[in-house]
Coordinates of C-alpha atoms in Angstrom, one line a residue:
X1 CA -120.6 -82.0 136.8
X2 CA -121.7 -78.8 136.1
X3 CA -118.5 -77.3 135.7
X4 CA -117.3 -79.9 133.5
X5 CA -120.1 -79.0 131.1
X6 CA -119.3 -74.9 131.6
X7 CA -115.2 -75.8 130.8
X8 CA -116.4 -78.4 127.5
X9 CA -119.2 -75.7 126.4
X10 CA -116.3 -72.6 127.0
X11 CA -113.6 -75.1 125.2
X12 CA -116.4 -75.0 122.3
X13 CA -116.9 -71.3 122.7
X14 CA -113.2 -71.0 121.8
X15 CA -113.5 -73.0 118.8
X16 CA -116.4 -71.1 117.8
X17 CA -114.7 -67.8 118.1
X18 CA -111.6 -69.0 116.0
X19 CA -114.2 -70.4 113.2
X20 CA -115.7 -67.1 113.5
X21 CA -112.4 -64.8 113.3
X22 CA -111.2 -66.9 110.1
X23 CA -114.8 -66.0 108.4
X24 CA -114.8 -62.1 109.2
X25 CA -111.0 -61.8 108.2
X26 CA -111.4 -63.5 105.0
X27 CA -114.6 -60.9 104.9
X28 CA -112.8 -57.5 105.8
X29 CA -109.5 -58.1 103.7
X30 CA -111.6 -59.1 100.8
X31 CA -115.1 -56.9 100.6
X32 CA -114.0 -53.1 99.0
X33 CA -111.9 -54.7 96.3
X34 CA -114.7 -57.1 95.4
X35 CA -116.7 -54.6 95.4
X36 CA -114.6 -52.4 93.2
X37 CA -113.6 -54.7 90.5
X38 CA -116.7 -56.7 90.1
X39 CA -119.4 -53.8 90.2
X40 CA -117.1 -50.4 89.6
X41 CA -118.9 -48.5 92.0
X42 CA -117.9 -44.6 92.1
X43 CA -117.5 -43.4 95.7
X44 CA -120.8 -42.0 95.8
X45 CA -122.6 -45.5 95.2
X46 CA -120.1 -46.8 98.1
X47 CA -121.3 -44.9 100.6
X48 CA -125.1 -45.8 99.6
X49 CA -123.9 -49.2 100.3
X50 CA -123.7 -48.7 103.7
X51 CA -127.0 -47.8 104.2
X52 CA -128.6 -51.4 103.9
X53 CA -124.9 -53.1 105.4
X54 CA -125.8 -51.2 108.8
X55 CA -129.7 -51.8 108.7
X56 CA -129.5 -55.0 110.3
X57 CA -127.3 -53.2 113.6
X58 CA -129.8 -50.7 114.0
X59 CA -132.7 -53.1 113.5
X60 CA -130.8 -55.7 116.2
X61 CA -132.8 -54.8 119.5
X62 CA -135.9 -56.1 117.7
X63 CA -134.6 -58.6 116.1
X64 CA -133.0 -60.3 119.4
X65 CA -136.3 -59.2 120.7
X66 CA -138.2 -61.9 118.4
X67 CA -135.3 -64.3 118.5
X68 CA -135.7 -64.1 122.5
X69 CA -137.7 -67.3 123.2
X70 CA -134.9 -69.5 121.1
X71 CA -132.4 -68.5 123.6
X72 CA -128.7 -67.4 123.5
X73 CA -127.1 -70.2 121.8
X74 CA -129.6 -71.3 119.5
X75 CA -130.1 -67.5 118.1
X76 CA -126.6 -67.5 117.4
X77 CA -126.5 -70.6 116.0
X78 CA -129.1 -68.9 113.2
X79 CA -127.1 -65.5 113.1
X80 CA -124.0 -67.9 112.1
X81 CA -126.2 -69.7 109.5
X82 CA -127.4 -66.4 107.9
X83 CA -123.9 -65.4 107.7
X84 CA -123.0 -68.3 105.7
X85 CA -125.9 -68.2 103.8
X86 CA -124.9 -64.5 102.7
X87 CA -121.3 -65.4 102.2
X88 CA -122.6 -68.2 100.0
X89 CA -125.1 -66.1 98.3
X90 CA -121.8 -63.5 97.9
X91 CA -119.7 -65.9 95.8
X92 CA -122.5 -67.6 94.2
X93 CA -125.6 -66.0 93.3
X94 CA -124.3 -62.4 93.0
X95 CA -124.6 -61.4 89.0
X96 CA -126.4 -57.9 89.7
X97 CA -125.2 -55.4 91.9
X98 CA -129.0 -55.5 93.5
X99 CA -128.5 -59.4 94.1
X100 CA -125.2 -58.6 95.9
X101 CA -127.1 -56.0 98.3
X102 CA -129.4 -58.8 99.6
X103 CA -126.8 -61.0 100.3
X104 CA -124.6 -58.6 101.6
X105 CA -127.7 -57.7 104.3
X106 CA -128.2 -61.2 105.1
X107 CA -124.2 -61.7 106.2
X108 CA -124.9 -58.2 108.0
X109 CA -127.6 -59.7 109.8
X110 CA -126.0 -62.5 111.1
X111 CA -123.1 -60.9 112.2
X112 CA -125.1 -58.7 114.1
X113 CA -127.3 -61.4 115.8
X114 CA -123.8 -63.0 117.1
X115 CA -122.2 -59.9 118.3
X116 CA -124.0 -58.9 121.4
X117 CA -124.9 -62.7 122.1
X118 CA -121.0 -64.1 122.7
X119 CA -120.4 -61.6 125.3
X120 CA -123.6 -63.0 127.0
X121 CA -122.8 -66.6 126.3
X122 CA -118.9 -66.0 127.8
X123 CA -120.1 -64.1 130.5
X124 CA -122.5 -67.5 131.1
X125 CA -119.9 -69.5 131.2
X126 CA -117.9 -68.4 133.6
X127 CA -117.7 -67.2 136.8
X128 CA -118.4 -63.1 138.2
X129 CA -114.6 -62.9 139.1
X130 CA -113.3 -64.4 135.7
X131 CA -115.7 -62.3 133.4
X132 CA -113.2 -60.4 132.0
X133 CA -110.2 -62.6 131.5
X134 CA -112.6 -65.5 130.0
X135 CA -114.1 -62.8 127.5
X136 CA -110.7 -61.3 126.8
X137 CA -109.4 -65.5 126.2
X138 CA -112.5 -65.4 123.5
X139 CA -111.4 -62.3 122.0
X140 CA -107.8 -63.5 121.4
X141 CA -108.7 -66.4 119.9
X142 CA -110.9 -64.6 117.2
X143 CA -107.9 -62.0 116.9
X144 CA -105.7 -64.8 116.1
X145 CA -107.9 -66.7 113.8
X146 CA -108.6 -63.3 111.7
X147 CA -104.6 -63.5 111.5
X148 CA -105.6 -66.8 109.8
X149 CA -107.4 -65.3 107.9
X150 CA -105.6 -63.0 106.7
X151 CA -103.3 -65.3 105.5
X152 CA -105.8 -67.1 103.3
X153 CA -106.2 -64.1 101.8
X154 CA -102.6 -63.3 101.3
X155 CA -101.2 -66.6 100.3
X156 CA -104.2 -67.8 98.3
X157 CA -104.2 -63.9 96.3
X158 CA -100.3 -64.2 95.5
X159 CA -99.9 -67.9 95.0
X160 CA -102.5 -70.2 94.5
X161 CA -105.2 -68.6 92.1
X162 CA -107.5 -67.8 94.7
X163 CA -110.4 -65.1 93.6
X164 CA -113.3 -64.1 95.4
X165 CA -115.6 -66.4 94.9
X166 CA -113.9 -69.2 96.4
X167 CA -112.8 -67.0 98.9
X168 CA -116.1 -66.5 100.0
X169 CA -117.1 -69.8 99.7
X170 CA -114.1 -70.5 101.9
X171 CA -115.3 -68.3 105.1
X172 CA -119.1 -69.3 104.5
X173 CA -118.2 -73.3 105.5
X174 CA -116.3 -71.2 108.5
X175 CA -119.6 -70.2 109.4
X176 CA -121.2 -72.7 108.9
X177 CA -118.7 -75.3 111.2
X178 CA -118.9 -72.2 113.8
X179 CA -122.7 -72.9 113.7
X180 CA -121.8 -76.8 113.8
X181 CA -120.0 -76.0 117.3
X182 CA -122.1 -73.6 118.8
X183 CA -125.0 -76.5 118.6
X184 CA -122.8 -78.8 120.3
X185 CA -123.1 -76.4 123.2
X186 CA -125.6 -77.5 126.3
X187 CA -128.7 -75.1 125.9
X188 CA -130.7 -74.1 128.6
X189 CA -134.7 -73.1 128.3
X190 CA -134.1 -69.3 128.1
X191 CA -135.6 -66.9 130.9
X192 CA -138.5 -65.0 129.3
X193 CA -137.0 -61.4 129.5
X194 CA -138.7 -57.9 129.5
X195 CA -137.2 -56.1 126.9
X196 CA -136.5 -52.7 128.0
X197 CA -135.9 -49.0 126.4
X198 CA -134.2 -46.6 129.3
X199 CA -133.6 -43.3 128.1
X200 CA -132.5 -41.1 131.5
X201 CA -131.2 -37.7 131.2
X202 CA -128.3 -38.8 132.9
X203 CA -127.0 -41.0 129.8
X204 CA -127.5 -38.1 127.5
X205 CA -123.8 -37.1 127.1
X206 CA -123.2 -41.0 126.4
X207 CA -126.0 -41.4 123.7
X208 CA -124.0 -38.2 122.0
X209 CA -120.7 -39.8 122.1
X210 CA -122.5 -43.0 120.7
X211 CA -123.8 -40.7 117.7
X212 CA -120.6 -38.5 117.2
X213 CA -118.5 -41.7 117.7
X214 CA -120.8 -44.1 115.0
X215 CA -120.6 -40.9 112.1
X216 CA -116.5 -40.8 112.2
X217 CA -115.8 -44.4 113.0
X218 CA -118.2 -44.7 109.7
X219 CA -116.4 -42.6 107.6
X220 CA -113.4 -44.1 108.2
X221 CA -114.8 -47.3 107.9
X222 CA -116.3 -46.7 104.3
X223 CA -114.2 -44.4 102.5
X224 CA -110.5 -45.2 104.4
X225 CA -110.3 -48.5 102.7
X226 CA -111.9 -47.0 99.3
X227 CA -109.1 -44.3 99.0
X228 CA -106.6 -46.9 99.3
X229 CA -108.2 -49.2 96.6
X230 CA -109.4 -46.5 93.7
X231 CA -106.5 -43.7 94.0
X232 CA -103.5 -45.9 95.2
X233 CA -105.0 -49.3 94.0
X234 CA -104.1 -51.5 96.9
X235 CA -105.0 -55.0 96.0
X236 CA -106.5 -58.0 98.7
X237 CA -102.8 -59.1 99.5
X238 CA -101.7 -56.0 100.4
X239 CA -104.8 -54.8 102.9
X240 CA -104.1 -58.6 104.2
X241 CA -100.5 -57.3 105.4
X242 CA -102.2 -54.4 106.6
X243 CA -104.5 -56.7 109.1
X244 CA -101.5 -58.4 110.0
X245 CA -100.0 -55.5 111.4
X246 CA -103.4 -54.4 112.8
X247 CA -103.9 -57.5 114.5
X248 CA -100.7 -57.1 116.0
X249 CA -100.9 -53.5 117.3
X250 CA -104.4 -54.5 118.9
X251 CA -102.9 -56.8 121.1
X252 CA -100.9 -54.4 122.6
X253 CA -103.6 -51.9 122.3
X254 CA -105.9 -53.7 123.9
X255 CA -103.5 -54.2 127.2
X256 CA -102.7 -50.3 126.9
X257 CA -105.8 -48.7 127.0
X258 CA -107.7 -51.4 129.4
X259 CA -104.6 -49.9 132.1
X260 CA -105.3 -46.7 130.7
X261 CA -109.0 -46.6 131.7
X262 CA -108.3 -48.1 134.9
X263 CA -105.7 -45.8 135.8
X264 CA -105.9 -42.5 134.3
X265 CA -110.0 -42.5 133.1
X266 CA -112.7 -42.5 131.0
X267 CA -112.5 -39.3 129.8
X268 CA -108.4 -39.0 129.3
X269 CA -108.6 -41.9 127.1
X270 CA -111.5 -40.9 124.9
X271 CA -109.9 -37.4 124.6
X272 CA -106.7 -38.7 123.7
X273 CA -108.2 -41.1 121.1
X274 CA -110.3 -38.0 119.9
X275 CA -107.2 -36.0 119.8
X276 CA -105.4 -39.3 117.5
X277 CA -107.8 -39.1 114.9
X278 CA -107.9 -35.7 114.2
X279 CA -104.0 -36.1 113.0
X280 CA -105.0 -39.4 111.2
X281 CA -108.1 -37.2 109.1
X282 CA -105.5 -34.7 108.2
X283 CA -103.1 -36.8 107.2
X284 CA -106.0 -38.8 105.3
X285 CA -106.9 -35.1 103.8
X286 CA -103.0 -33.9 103.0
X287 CA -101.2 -36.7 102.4
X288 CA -101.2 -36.3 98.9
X289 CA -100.2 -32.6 98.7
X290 CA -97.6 -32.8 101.2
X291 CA -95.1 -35.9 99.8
X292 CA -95.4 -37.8 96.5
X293 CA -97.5 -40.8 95.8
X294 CA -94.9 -43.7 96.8
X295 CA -94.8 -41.9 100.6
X296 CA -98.3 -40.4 100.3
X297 CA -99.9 -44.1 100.5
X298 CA -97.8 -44.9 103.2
X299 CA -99.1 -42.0 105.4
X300 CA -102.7 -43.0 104.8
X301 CA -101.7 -46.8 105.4
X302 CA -100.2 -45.9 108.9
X303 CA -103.7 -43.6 109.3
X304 CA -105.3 -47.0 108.5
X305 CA -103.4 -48.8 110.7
X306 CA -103.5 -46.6 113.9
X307 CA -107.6 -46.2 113.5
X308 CA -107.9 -49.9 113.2
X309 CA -106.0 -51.0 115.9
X310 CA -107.5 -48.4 118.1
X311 CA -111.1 -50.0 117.9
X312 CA -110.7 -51.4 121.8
X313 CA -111.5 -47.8 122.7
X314 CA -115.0 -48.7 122.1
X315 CA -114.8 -50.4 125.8
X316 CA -114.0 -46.5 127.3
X317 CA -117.4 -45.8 126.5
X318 CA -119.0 -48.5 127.5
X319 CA -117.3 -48.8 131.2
X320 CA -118.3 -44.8 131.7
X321 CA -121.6 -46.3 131.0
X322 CA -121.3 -49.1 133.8
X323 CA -120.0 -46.0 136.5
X324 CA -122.7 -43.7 136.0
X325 CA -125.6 -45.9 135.9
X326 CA -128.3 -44.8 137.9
X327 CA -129.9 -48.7 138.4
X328 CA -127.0 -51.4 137.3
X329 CA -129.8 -53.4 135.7
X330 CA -130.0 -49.7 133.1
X331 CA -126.2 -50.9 131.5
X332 CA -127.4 -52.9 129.1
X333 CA -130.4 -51.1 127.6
X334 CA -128.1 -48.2 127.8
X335 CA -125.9 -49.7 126.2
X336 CA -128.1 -51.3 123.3
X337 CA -129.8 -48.3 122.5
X338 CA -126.1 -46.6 122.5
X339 CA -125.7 -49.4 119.4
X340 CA -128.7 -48.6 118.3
X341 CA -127.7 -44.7 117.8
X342 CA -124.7 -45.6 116.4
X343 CA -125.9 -47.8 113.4
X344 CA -128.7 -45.0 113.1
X345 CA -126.1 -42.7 112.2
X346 CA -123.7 -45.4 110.6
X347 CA -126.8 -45.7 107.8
X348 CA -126.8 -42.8 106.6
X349 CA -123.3 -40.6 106.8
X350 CA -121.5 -42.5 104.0
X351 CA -124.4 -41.6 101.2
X352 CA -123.3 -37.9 102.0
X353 CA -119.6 -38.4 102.4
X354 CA -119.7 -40.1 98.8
X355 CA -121.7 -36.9 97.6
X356 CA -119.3 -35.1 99.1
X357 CA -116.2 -37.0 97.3
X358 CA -117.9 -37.1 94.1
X359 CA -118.2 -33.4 94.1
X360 CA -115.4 -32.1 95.7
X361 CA -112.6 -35.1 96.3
X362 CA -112.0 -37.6 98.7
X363 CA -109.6 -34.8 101.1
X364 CA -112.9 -32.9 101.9
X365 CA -114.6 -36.4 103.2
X366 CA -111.6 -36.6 106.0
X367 CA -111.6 -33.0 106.8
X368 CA -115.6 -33.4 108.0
X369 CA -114.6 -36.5 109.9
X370 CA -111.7 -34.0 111.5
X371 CA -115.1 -31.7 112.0
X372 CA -116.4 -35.2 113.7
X373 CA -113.4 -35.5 115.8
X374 CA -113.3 -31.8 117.2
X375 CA -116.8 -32.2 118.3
X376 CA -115.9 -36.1 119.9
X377 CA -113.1 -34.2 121.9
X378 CA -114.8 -31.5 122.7
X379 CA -118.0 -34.2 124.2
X380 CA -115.6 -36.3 125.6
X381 CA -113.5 -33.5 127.6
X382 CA -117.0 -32.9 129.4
X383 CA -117.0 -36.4 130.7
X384 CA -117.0 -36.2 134.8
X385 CA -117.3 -39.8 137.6
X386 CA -118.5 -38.8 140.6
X387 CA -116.2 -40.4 143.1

């Protein structure tokens, strides 16, 4: 019996992580044009934007910490309910660029209550030898459903009159029937858990990483997007064709570097990714002097592309982790902490990157995340397994 109820729950799991995957691809196509034409932000008041999008990430530890005694499911069950709530609040209740922010923290926060939990819900519901296939079946579905997604976007932009408030309104019930599913689920009375802070000297090089790794990825993050809407004026159809093809390329990323890491290493693959985005912040920074505008956007669109789809990387990291742990129960602290460093840093880069723009131009933004990346290759290179 008990495995009937771990294949219905994991059937549900699925379900949840398509609801989910619609939700955050509506989100990500949609949120720097909103934000654009409805509050004309300059670059400098984008990056200050991120500071209270990432507070919830680097507030997480604590906030699972209280959340603890509800258990896995039900917490996420409430981190899917926030997020509707601040999609809803999004489309509805967003007249002042202040009202927005508090929404916009709200849909952070639930996000980031459900992100670590699925991997420990998966993981719960299967078996040690099936972790990573059953977790990699969860992650398809949600790539596939952000393909959904992405189409809502696309069609409803080009045909059907869609604008962003229904759009919003559209991934909030998303949410909210992700939430529905997830409380379907069989709960169990959650084990009373010790939270724990690790910091070893042997994880140094890896909290580092995390820090180098969370000030590029949030460069890119901010400002990639922002180029292509304010200088080349890209509009929600168009960055929905763009997640098509990165939704595409991860699949095949995904299967690339997970054979890469086994075969050839931590550190070959995190060099190699470091060496990647070096050319894509150069050809963020040149594309414009180097070829006119109708080729220029299509330089930093393939520099969009490649970053995004390159994401998986992430994993490199977090198996070097898992092989140099002095106790096996340190992964996950180690890990969460890693998180922790990165949304740290994630706060607070983009209010000087959109200084930077605003004084000097959007090339000199990429050439400091080129800065970012010399230092991630250098870091990375020093990367050594015992055997």
């Amino acid at each position: 019996m008990k495995g009937l109820h771990t294949d219905r729950d994991f059937t549900l799991f699925l379900i949840v992580g398509l609801f989910t995957g619609i939700a955050s691809g509506i989100n990500s196509t949609i949120f720097n044009n909103f934000l654009s034409d409805t509050y004309k932000l300059s670059a400098s008041a984008r990056g200050i934007v991120e500071f209270p999008r990432e507070l919830p990430g680097a507030l997480i530890v604590v906030v699972l910490a209280l959340l603890s005694f509800l258990g896995d499911i039900k917490s996420s069950v409430l981190g899917m309910l926030f997020a509707a709530l601040g999609m809803l609040g999004l489309g509805m209740f967003s007249p002042t660029f202040a009202s927005m922010l508090v929404w916009m923290m709200l849909l952070s926060l639930g996000t980031h209550i459900f992100m670590p939990l699925s991997a420990g819900i998966g993981m719960s519901l299967s078996k040690k030898e099936n972790f990573g296939s059953r977790l990699g079946k969860f992650s398809a579905y949600n790539l596939i459903a952000s393909i959904i997604g992405y189409t809502i976007v696309w069609l409803g932009f080009n045909y059907l009159g869609l604008t962003y408030k229904i759009a919003f309104l559209i991934a909030a019930f998303f949410y909210v029937f992700a939430a529905v599913f997830l409380g379907l689920m069989k709960t169990s009375k959650p084990k009373k858990k010790k939270i724990k802070f690790i910091f070893r000297k042997e994880y140094k090089l890896y909290y580092i990483l995390s820090i180098v790794n969370g000030a590029r990825k949030q460069i890119f993050l901010t400002f990639a997007p922002w180029v292509l809407i304010q200088v080349y004026h890209l509009s929600p159809p168009t960055f929905a064709i763009l997640g098509f093809i990165v939704s595409a390329l991860s699949i095949l990323t995904r299967t690339v570097i997970g054979n890469a890491i086994d075969i050839k290493g931590e550190r070959f693959v995190l060099s190699l990714e470091a060496i990647i985005l070096i050319i894509i912040c150069l050809g963020y920074s040149f594309a414009a002097d180097i070829a006119p505008a109708s080729i220029a956007v299509i330089i930093i669109a393939a520099c969009y592309i490649i970053d995004n789809s390159m994401s998986v990387v992430e994993m490199a990291r977090s198996t070097y982790v898992k092989k140099i742990a002095v106790h096996p129960e340190d992964v996950t602290p180690t890990l969460s902490a890693g998180t922790s460093f990165d949304h740290v840093i994630a706060m607070t880069i983009p209010f000087f990157g959109g200084i930077l723009w605003a004084s000097f131009g959007y090339k000199y933004v990429f050439l400091a995340a080129a800065f970012i990346a010399i230092l991630n290759l250098f870091l990375s290179m020093k990367i050594k397994i015992e055997a």
